[in-house]
Steps between C-alpha positions, in 0.01 A plus 500: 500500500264486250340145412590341116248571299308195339517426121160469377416141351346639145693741313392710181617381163257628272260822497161462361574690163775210433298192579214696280775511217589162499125328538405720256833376244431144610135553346590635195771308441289179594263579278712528244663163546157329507378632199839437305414135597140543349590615222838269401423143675209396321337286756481839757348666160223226461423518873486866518341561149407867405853591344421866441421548870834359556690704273375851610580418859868355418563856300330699735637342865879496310435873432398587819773305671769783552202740643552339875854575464457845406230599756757374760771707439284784658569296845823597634560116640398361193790706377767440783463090412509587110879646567527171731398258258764745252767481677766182589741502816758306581322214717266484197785313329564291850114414440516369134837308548329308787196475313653311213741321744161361691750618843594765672349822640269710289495860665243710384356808506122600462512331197749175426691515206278172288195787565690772327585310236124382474398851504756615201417213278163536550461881403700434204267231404213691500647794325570281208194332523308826473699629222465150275118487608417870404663399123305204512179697596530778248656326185566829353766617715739304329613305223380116420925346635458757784148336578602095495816613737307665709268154535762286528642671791128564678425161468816313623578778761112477647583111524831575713303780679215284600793242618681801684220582694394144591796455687476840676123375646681172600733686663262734692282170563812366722534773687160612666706816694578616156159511416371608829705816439409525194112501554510652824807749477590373826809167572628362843794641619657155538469416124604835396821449720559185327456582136560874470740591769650751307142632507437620859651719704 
């Protein structure tokens, strides 16, 4: 009879391509945030000074933000999460009702269903904030109405995106695993049991 073989303790959540695509989002779209804040809260402007600076590397760093995303697709588990994140299941649902109940079980797979909503809200967010930032960078793409719209919607949806993504640090802060994994590619077994089951094997 053979003996049971033993679990190992670590298990392998992310390859190096993926943790590369998300640092390298989580830059861009950092810098992006900041220098929204230099250039629209006018004590961060005084502080920072040199306006122009600022400018060039909000347009350019918001330009540049979909090119992580795009290099990653040539990773095939880059691509295997991407139809994760796309796709809800039935304990998805069993996740968000306890979720807004505050009780209950959350079952999960690699990814819970609050992340796949993070992840759809957030590309969508960035698509429309690179299509109203290009018409505000090149004013002749469109007419003067087209133009205020389009900064009426950058600005307000930059101030829920910068809110957005503040509360998707503080929830990687409380939960150093998470961020382990992410930095690492590597989680325990014993967390990944407990808030992925659906997950492993």
């Amino acid at each position: 009879m053979n003996p049971p073989t033993e679990l190992p303790a670590r298990v392998r959540r992310f390859t190096r391509s993926e943790t590369w695509v998300h640092r390298s989002m989580a830059a861009l779209l950092g810098l992006c945030i900041l220098t929204a804040a230099c250039l629209y809260v006018p004590q961060f402007a005084e502080l920072v000074g040199r306006r122009e600076l600022v400018v060039r590397l909000h347009e350019w760093s918001g330009l540049l933000l979909p090119a992580p995303y795009l290099a990653g697709l040539a990773s095939r588990a880059f691509r295997a999460d991407l139809r994760r994140l796309n796709r809800f299941v039935p304990h998805d649902r069993t996740w968000l009702r306890s979720a807004l109940r505050r009780s209950g079980p959350r079952p999960a797979g690699k990814f819970n269903a609050g992340q796949k909503l993070y992840a759809g809200w957030l590309a969508g967010a960035v698509l429309v904030m690179l299509g109203t930032g290009l018409l505000m960078w090149f004013t002749h793409l469109a007419p003067l109405t087209w133009r205020t719209g389009s900064t009426f919607v950058h600005d307000w949806l930059s101030l829920a995106l910068g809110i957005v993504v503040a509360g998707h640090i503080a929830k990687a802060w409380a939960d150093p695993e998470a961020r382990l994994g992410m930095r690492t590619g590597f989680v325990g077994r014993e967390w990944a049991e407990r808030e992925h089951g659906e997950w492993l094997p």
